[in-house]
């Protein structure tokens, strides 16, 4: 048994620790042997189940399914942390950086957007610039 304190409420840092413990030497044999390839199908299935909850407009089900999607993201990030490539913190930083960069109309910048259509036009232009592309 792993030394672990059960709580009435868990946060994101707890989830990260739980997945790391599951993948540890004293953790779960199944979790330890998983790879990106072995988890690929589960990632897709969880995303589809979240989409189905959205289609049903079922908030409790969506909460559950988003948790399952998040668990998949954390699991894949943990595998890469073990490999020394990146951590969940890097994933979070990357998406936060992207959101700030692609929303200059909110966070300051030269692009303005008064409509959702203009936001999408700007988003695609910034995405192309970010990726070094010249055309769509």
mmCIF file of C-alpha atoms in Angstrom:
data_model
loop_
_atom_site.group_PDB
_atom_site.id
_atom_site.type_symbol
_atom_site.label_atom_id
_atom_site.label_comp_id
_atom_site.label_asym_id
_atom_site.label_seq_id
_atom_site.Cartn_x
_atom_site.Cartn_y
_atom_site.Cartn_z
ATOM 1 C CA UNK A 1 0.000 0.000 0.000
ATOM 2 C CA UNK A 2 1.112 3.503 -0.803
ATOM 3 C CA UNK A 3 1.093 6.171 1.891
ATOM 4 C CA UNK A 4 -1.865 8.272 0.797
ATOM 5 C CA UNK A 5 -4.266 10.488 2.673
ATOM 6 C CA UNK A 6 -7.877 10.202 1.570
ATOM 7 C CA UNK A 7 -9.733 13.511 1.371
ATOM 8 C CA UNK A 8 -13.314 14.634 1.100
ATOM 9 C CA UNK A 9 -12.347 16.935 -1.777
ATOM 10 C CA UNK A 10 -9.425 16.644 -4.202
ATOM 11 C CA UNK A 11 -7.851 19.343 -6.347
ATOM 12 C CA UNK A 12 -5.759 19.319 -9.511
ATOM 13 C CA UNK A 13 -2.496 18.868 -7.608
ATOM 14 C CA UNK A 14 -4.047 15.819 -5.914
ATOM 15 C CA UNK A 15 -4.991 14.358 -9.295
ATOM 16 C CA UNK A 16 -1.443 14.820 -10.557
ATOM 17 C CA UNK A 17 -0.095 13.062 -7.460
ATOM 18 C CA UNK A 18 -2.629 10.217 -7.726
ATOM 19 C CA UNK A 19 -1.687 9.484 -11.342
ATOM 20 C CA UNK A 20 2.027 9.640 -10.474
ATOM 21 C CA UNK A 21 1.423 7.216 -7.590
ATOM 22 C CA UNK A 22 -0.537 4.863 -9.819
ATOM 23 C CA UNK A 23 2.384 4.821 -12.261
ATOM 24 C CA UNK A 24 4.993 4.403 -9.510
ATOM 25 C CA UNK A 25 6.818 1.176 -8.661
ATOM 26 C CA UNK A 26 4.409 0.493 -5.792
ATOM 27 C CA UNK A 27 1.371 1.635 -7.772
ATOM 28 C CA UNK A 28 -1.011 -0.203 -10.053
ATOM 29 C CA UNK A 29 0.443 -2.880 -12.376
ATOM 30 C CA UNK A 30 -2.014 -1.941 -15.145
ATOM 31 C CA UNK A 31 -1.306 1.798 -14.932
ATOM 32 C CA UNK A 32 2.471 1.239 -14.918
ATOM 33 C CA UNK A 33 2.507 -0.561 -18.261
ATOM 34 C CA UNK A 34 0.315 1.872 -20.173
ATOM 35 C CA UNK A 35 1.756 3.814 -23.096
ATOM 36 C CA UNK A 36 0.471 6.577 -25.337
ATOM 37 C CA UNK A 37 -0.438 3.929 -27.895
ATOM 38 C CA UNK A 38 -2.284 1.724 -25.404
ATOM 39 C CA UNK A 39 -4.225 4.737 -24.095
ATOM 40 C CA UNK A 40 -5.007 6.242 -27.509
ATOM 41 C CA UNK A 41 -8.378 4.546 -27.850
ATOM 42 C CA UNK A 42 -9.400 5.564 -24.322
ATOM 43 C CA UNK A 43 -8.531 9.190 -25.026
ATOM 44 C CA UNK A 44 -10.732 9.181 -28.116
ATOM 45 C CA UNK A 45 -13.579 7.340 -26.380
ATOM 46 C CA UNK A 46 -13.580 9.789 -23.474
ATOM 47 C CA UNK A 47 -13.649 12.738 -25.870
ATOM 48 C CA UNK A 48 -16.619 11.213 -27.721
ATOM 49 C CA UNK A 49 -18.405 10.536 -24.430
ATOM 50 C CA UNK A 50 -17.903 14.184 -23.424
ATOM 51 C CA UNK A 51 -19.319 15.251 -26.787
ATOM 52 C CA UNK A 52 -22.328 12.988 -26.241
ATOM 53 C CA UNK A 53 -22.935 14.605 -22.838
ATOM 54 C CA UNK A 54 -22.852 18.002 -24.570
ATOM 55 C CA UNK A 55 -25.328 16.781 -27.189
ATOM 56 C CA UNK A 56 -27.635 15.589 -24.400
ATOM 57 C CA UNK A 57 -27.209 18.873 -22.509
ATOM 58 C CA UNK A 58 -26.531 16.708 -19.444
ATOM 59 C CA UNK A 59 -24.407 18.754 -17.025
ATOM 60 C CA UNK A 60 -23.775 15.978 -14.444
ATOM 61 C CA UNK A 61 -22.710 13.579 -17.206
ATOM 62 C CA UNK A 62 -20.553 16.277 -18.803
ATOM 63 C CA UNK A 63 -18.825 16.883 -15.474
ATOM 64 C CA UNK A 64 -18.008 13.184 -15.221
ATOM 65 C CA UNK A 65 -16.842 12.886 -18.816
ATOM 66 C CA UNK A 66 -14.689 16.024 -18.632
ATOM 67 C CA UNK A 67 -13.056 14.452 -15.590
ATOM 68 C CA UNK A 68 -12.329 11.354 -17.654
ATOM 69 C CA UNK A 69 -10.851 13.495 -20.458
ATOM 70 C CA UNK A 70 -8.742 15.377 -17.905
ATOM 71 C CA UNK A 71 -7.536 12.101 -16.437
ATOM 72 C CA UNK A 72 -6.394 11.028 -19.889
ATOM 73 C CA UNK A 73 -4.499 14.302 -20.387
ATOM 74 C CA UNK A 74 -2.850 13.956 -16.972
ATOM 75 C CA UNK A 75 -1.979 10.313 -17.690
ATOM 76 C CA UNK A 76 -0.278 11.164 -20.995
ATOM 77 C CA UNK A 77 1.578 14.089 -19.405
ATOM 78 C CA UNK A 78 2.764 11.809 -16.595
ATOM 79 C CA UNK A 79 4.186 9.348 -19.117
ATOM 80 C CA UNK A 80 6.156 12.190 -20.711
ATOM 81 C CA UNK A 81 7.275 13.514 -17.314
ATOM 82 C CA UNK A 82 8.695 10.063 -16.578
ATOM 83 C CA UNK A 83 10.554 10.221 -19.894
ATOM 84 C CA UNK A 84 11.903 13.657 -19.016
ATOM 85 C CA UNK A 85 10.234 15.336 -22.000
ATOM 86 C CA UNK A 86 7.615 17.592 -20.386
ATOM 87 C CA UNK A 87 5.325 17.876 -17.369
ATOM 88 C CA UNK A 88 1.681 18.731 -16.842
ATOM 89 C CA UNK A 89 2.908 22.193 -15.810
ATOM 90 C CA UNK A 90 4.457 22.530 -19.274
ATOM 91 C CA UNK A 91 1.160 21.489 -20.882
ATOM 92 C CA UNK A 92 -0.734 24.062 -18.814
ATOM 93 C CA UNK A 93 1.842 26.773 -19.558
ATOM 94 C CA UNK A 94 1.707 26.016 -23.266
ATOM 95 C CA UNK A 95 -2.060 26.287 -23.532
ATOM 96 C CA UNK A 96 -2.136 29.411 -21.335
ATOM 97 C CA UNK A 97 0.544 31.058 -23.497
ATOM 98 C CA UNK A 98 -1.459 30.144 -26.612
ATOM 99 C CA UNK A 99 -4.702 31.565 -25.216
ATOM 100 C CA UNK A 100 -3.079 34.855 -24.264
ATOM 101 C CA UNK A 101 -1.291 35.126 -27.629
ATOM 102 C CA UNK A 102 -4.404 34.330 -29.649
ATOM 103 C CA UNK A 103 -6.622 36.758 -27.726
ATOM 104 C CA UNK A 104 -4.871 40.106 -28.215
ATOM 105 C CA UNK A 105 -8.270 41.816 -28.191
ATOM 106 C CA UNK A 106 -8.587 40.743 -24.543
ATOM 107 C CA UNK A 107 -5.009 40.686 -23.237
ATOM 108 C CA UNK A 108 -3.569 43.625 -25.178
ATOM 109 C CA UNK A 109 -2.215 43.754 -28.660
ATOM 110 C CA UNK A 110 -2.701 45.328 -32.041
ATOM 111 C CA UNK A 111 -5.639 43.215 -33.219
ATOM 112 C CA UNK A 112 -9.169 44.194 -32.322
ATOM 113 C CA UNK A 113 -12.272 42.050 -32.461
ATOM 114 C CA UNK A 114 -15.795 43.270 -31.881
ATOM 115 C CA UNK A 115 -17.542 40.156 -33.201
ATOM 116 C CA UNK A 116 -17.068 36.431 -32.792
ATOM 117 C CA UNK A 117 -16.436 36.217 -36.538
ATOM 118 C CA UNK A 118 -13.521 38.658 -36.259
ATOM 119 C CA UNK A 119 -12.150 36.668 -33.330
ATOM 120 C CA UNK A 120 -12.066 33.562 -35.553
ATOM 121 C CA UNK A 121 -10.385 35.450 -38.404
ATOM 122 C CA UNK A 122 -7.755 36.803 -36.004
ATOM 123 C CA UNK A 123 -7.324 33.381 -34.342
ATOM 124 C CA UNK A 124 -6.554 31.724 -37.671
ATOM 125 C CA UNK A 125 -4.178 34.532 -38.721
ATOM 126 C CA UNK A 126 -2.305 34.290 -35.433
ATOM 127 C CA UNK A 127 -2.231 30.499 -35.652
ATOM 128 C CA UNK A 128 -0.712 30.666 -39.147
ATOM 129 C CA UNK A 129 1.854 33.230 -37.961
ATOM 130 C CA UNK A 130 2.666 31.096 -34.930
ATOM 131 C CA UNK A 131 3.152 28.009 -37.099
ATOM 132 C CA UNK A 132 5.156 29.927 -39.735
ATOM 133 C CA UNK A 133 2.533 29.467 -42.435
ATOM 134 C CA UNK A 134 1.823 32.041 -45.090
ATOM 135 C CA UNK A 135 -1.592 30.886 -46.317
ATOM 136 C CA UNK A 136 -4.573 28.895 -45.059
#
